[in-house]
mmCIF file with all atom_site columns, C-alpha atoms and ligand atoms in Angstrom:
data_model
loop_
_atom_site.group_PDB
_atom_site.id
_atom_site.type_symbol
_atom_site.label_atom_id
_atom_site.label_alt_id
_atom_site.label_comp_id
_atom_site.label_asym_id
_atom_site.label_entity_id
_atom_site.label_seq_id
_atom_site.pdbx_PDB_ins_code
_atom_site.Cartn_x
_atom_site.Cartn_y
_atom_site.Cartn_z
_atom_site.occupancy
_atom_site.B_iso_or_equiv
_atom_site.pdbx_formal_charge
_atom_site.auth_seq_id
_atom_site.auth_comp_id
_atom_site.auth_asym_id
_atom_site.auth_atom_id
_atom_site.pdbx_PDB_model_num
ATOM   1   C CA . UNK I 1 1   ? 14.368 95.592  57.046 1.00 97.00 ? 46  UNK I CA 1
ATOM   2   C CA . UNK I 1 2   ? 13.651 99.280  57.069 1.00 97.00 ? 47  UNK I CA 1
ATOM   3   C CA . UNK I 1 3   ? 13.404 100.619 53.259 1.00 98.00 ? 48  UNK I CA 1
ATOM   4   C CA . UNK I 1 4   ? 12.668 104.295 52.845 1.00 96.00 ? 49  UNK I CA 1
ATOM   5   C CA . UNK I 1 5   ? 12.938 107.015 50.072 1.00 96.00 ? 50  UNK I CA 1
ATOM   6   C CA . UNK I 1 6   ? 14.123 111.109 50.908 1.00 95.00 ? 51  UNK I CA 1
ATOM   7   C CA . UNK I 1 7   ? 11.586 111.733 48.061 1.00 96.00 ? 52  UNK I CA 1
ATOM   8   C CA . UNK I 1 8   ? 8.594  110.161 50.089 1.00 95.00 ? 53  UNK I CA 1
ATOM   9   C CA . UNK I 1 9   ? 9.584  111.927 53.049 1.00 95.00 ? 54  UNK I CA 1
ATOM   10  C CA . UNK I 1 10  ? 10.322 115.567 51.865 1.00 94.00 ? 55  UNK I CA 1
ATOM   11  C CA . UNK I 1 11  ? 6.650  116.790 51.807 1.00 89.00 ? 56  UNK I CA 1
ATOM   12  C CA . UNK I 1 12  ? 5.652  115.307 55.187 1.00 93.00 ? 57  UNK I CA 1
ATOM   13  C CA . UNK I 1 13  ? 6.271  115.432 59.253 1.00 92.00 ? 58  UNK I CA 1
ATOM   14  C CA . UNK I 1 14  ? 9.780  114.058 58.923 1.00 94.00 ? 59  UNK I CA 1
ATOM   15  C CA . UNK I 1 15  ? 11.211 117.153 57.373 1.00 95.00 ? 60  UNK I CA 1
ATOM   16  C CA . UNK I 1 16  ? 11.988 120.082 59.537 1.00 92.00 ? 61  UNK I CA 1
ATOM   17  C CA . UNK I 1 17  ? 12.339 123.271 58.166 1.00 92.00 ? 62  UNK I CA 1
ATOM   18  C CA . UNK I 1 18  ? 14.615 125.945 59.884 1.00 91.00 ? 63  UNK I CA 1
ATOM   19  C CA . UNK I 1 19  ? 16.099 129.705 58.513 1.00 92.00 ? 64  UNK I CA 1
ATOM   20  C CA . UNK I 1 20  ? 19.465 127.447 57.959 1.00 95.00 ? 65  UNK I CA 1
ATOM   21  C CA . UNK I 1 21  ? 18.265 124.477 57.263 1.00 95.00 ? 66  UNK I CA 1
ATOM   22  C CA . UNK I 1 22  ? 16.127 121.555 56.083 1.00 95.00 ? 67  UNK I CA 1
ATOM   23  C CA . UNK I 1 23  ? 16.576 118.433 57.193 1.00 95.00 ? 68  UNK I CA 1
ATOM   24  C CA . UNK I 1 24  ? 14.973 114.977 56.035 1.00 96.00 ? 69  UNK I CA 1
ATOM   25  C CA . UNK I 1 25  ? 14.748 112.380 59.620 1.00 95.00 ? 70  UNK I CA 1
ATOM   26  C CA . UNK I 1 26  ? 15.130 109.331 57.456 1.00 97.00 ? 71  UNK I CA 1
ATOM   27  C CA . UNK I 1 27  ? 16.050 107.063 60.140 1.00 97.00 ? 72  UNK I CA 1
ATOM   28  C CA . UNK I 1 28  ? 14.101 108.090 63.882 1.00 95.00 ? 73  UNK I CA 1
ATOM   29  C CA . UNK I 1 29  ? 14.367 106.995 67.005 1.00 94.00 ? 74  UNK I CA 1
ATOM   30  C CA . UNK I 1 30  ? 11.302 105.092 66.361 1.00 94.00 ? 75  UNK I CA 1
ATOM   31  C CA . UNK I 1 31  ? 13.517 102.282 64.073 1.00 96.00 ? 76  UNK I CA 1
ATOM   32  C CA . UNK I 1 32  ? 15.450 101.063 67.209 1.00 96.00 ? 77  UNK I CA 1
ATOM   33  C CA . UNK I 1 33  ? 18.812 101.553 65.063 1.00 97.00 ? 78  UNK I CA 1
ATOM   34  C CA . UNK I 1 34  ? 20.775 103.001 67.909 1.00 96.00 ? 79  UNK I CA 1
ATOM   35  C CA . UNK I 1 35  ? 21.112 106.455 66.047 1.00 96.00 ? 80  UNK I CA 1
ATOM   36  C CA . UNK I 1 36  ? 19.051 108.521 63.753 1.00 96.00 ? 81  UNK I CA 1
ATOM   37  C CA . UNK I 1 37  ? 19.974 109.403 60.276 1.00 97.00 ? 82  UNK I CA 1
ATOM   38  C CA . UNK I 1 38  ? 19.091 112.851 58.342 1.00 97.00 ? 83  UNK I CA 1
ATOM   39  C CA . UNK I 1 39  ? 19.716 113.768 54.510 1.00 98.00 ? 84  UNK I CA 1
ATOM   40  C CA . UNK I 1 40  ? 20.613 117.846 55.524 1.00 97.00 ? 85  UNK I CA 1
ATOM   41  C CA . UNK I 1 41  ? 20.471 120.635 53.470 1.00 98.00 ? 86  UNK I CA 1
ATOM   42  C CA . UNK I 1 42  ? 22.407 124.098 54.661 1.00 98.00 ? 87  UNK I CA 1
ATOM   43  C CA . UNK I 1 43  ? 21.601 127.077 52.360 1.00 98.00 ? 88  UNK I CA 1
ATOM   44  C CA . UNK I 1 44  ? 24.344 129.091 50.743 1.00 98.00 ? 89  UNK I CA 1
ATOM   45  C CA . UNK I 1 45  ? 25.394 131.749 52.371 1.00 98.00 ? 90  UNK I CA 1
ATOM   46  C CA . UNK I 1 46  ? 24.599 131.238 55.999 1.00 97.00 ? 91  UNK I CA 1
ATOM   47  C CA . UNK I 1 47  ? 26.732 130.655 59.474 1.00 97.00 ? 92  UNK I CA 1
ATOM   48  C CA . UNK I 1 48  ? 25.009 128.145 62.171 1.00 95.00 ? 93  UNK I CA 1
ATOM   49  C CA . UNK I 1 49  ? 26.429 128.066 65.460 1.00 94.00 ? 94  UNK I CA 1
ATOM   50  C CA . UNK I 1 50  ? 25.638 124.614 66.581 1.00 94.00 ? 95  UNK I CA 1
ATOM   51  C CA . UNK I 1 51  ? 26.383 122.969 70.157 1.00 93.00 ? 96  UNK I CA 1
ATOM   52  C CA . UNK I 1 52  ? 25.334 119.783 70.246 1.00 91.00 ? 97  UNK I CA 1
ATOM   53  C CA . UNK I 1 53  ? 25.508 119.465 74.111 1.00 89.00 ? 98  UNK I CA 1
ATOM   54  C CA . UNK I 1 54  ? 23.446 116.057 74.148 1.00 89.00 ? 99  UNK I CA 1
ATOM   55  C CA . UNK I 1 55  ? 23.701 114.605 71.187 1.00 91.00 ? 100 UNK I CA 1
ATOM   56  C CA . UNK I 1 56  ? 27.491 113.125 69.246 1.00 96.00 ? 101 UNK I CA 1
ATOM   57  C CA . UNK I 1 57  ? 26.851 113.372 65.413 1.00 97.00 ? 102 UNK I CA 1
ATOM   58  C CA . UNK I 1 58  ? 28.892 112.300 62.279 1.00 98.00 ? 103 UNK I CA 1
ATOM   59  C CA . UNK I 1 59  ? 28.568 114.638 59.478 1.00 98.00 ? 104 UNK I CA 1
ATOM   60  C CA . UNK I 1 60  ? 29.176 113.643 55.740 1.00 98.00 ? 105 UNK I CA 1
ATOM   61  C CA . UNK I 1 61  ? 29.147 116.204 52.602 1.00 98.00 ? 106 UNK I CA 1
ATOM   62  C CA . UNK I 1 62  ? 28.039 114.885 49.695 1.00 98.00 ? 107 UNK I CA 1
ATOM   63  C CA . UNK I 1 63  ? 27.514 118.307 47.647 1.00 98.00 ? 108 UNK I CA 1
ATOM   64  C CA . UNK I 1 64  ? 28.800 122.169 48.092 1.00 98.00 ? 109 UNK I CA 1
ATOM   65  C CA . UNK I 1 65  ? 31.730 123.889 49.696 1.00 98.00 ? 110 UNK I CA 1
ATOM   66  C CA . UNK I 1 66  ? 31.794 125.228 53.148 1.00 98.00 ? 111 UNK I CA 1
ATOM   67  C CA . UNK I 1 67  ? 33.868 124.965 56.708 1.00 98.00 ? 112 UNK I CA 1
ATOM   68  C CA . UNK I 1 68  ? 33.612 124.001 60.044 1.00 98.00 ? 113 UNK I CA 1
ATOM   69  C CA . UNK I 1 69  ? 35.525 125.909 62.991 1.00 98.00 ? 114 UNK I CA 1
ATOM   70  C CA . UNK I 1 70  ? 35.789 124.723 66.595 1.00 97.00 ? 115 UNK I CA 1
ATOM   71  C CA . UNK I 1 71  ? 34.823 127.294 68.791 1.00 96.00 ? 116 UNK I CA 1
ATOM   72  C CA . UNK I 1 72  ? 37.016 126.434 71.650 1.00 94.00 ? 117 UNK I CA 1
ATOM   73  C CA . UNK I 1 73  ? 40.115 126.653 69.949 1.00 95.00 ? 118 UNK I CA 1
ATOM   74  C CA . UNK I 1 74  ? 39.673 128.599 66.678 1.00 96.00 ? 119 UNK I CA 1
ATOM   75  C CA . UNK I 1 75  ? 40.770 125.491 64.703 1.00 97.00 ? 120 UNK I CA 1
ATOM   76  C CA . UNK I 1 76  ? 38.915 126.141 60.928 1.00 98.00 ? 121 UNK I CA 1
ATOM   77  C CA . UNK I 1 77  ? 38.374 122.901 58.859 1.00 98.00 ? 122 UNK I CA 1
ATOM   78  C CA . UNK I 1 78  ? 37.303 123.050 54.996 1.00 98.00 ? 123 UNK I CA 1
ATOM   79  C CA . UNK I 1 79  ? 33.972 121.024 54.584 1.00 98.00 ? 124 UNK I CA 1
ATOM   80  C CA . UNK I 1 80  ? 33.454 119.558 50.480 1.00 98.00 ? 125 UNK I CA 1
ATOM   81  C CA . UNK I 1 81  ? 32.413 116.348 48.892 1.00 98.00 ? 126 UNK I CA 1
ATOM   82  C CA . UNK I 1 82  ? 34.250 113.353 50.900 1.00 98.00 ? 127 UNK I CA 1
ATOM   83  C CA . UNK I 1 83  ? 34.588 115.359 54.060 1.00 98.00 ? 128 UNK I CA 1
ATOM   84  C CA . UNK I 1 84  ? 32.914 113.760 57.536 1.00 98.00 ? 129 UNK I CA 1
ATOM   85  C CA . UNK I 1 85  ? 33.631 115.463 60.500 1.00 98.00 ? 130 UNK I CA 1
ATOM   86  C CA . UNK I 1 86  ? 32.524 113.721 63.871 1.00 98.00 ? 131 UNK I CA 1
ATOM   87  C CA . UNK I 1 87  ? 31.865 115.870 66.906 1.00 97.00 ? 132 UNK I CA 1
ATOM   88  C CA . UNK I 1 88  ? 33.512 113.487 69.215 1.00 96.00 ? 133 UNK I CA 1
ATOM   89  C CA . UNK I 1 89  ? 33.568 115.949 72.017 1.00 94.00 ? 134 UNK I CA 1
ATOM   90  C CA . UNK I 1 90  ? 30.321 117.754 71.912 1.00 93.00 ? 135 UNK I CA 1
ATOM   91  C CA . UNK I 1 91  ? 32.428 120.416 70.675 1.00 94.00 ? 136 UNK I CA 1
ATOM   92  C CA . UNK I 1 92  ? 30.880 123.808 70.398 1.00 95.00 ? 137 UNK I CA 1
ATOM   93  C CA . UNK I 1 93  ? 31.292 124.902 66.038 1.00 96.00 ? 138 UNK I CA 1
ATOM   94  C CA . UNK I 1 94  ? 29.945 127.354 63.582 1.00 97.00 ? 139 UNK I CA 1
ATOM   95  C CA . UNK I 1 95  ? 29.315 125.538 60.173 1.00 98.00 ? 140 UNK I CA 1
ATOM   96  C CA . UNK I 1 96  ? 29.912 128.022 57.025 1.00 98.00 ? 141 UNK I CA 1
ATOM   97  C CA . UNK I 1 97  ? 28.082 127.101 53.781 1.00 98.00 ? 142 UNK I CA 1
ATOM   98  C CA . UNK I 1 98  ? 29.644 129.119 50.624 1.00 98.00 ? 143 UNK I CA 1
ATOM   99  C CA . UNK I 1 99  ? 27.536 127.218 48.678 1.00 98.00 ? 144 UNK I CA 1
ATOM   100 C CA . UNK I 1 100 ? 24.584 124.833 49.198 1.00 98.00 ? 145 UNK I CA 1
ATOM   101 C CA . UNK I 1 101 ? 25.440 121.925 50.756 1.00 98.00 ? 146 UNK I CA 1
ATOM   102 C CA . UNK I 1 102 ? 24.143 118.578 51.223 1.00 98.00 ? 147 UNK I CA 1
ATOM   103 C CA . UNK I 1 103 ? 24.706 116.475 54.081 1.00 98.00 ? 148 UNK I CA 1
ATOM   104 C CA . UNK I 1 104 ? 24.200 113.099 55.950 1.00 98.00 ? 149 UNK I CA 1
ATOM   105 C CA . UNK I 1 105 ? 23.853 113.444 59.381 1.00 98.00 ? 150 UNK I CA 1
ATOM   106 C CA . UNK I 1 106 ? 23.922 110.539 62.080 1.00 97.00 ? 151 UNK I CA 1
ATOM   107 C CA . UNK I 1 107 ? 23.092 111.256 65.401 1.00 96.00 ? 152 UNK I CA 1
ATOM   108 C CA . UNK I 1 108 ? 23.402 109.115 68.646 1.00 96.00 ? 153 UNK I CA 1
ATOM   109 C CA . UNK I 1 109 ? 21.563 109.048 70.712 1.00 93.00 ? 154 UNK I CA 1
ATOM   110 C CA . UNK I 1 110 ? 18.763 108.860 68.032 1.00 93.00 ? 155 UNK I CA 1
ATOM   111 C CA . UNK I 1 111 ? 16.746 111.926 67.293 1.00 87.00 ? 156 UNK I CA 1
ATOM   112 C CA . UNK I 1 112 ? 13.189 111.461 68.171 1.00 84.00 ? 157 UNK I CA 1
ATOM   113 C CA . UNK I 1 113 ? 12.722 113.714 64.580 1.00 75.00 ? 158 UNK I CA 1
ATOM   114 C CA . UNK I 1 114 ? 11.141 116.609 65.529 1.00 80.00 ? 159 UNK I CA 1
ATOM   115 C CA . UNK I 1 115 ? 13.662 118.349 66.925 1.00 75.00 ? 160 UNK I CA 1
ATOM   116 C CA . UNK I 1 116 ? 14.462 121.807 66.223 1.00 79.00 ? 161 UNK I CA 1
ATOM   117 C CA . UNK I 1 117 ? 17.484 123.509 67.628 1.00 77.00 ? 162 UNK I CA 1
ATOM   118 C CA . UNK I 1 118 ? 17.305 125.946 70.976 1.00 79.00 ? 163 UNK I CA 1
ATOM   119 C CA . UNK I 1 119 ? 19.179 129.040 71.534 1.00 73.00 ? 164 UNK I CA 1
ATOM   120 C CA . UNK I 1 120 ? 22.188 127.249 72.158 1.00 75.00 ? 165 UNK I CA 1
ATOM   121 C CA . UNK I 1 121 ? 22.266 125.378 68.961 1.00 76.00 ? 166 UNK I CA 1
ATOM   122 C CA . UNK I 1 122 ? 21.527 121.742 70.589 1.00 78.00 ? 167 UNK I CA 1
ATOM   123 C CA . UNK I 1 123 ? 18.906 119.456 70.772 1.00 82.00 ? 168 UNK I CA 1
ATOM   124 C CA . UNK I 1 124 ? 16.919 118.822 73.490 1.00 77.00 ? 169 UNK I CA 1
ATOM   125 C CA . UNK I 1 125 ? 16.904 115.259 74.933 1.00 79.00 ? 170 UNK I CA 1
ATOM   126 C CA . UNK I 1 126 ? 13.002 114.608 74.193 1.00 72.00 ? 171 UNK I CA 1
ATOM   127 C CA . UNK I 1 127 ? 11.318 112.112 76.093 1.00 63.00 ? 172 UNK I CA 1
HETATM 128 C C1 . 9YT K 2 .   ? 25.261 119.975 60.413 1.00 94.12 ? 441 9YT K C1 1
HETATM 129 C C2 . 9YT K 2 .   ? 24.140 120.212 61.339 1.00 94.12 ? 441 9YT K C2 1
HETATM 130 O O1 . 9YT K 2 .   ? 24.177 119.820 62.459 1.00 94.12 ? 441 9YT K O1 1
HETATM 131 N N1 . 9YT K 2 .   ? 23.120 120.910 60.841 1.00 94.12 ? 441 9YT K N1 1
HETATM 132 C C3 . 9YT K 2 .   ? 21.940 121.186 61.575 1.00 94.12 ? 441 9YT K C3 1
HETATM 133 C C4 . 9YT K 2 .   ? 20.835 120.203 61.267 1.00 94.12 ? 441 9YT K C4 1
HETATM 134 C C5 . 9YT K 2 .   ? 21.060 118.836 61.853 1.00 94.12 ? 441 9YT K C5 1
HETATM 135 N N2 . 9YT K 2 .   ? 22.221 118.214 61.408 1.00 94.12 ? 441 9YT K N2 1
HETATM 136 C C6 . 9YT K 2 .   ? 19.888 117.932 61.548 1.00 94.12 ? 441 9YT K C6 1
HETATM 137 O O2 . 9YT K 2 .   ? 18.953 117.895 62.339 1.00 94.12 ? 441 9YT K O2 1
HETATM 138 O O3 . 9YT K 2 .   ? 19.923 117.262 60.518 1.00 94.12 ? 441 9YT K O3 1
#
């Protein structure tokens, strides 16, 4: 069994930093789970645009208000506590956060957990 704590985690190499974002790679590729599993934070205020081209990932809101809308077809969904959205399709999104919001993020396949995202707004399938 796999046991880990957010709290042990949030100083060290599994938590990337970006201008939108900070993300804690609880579970990695390195745990053989089949899919990778952050505890996200997106500050107030900003607008990612977000493509995840090689990656399908389940998104759950715990805390804060914001929305999601599909690029391809202008579709806007609101995102607050109890919300999961699943990019089933790769689709290309902006996520809006009006306030700060905290999310669970599962990826498949697994992040290696040191991904950061390129101009895009996807992750790179790391060797
Ligand atoms: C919702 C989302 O995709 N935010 C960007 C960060 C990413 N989810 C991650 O690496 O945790």
């Amino acid at each position: 069994m796999i046991v880990v704590s957010r709290n042990d985690k949030l100083e060290g190499p599994d938590t990337v930093t970006s201008e939108n974002w900070r993300s804690i790679r609880l579970l990695k590729r390195s745990d053989n789970m089949g899919f990778s599993f952050n505890e996200t934070t997106i500050f107030a205020g900003t607008e990612t645009r977000l493509w995840y081209k090689n990656h399908l990932e389940a998104v759950y809101c715990l805390a804060g208000e914001g929305e999601v809308e599909l690029l391809d077809d202008g579709r806007v969904f609101p995102v607050m506590p109890g919300t999961l959205y699943a990019l089933d399709r790769h689709d290309r999104h902006v996520l809006r956060a009006f306030t700060e919001l905290t999310l669970v993020c599962v990826f498949n396949p697994p992040l290696r957990g040191d991904e950061v995202h390129d101009a895009d707004g996807s992750y790179a399938l790391l060797g």
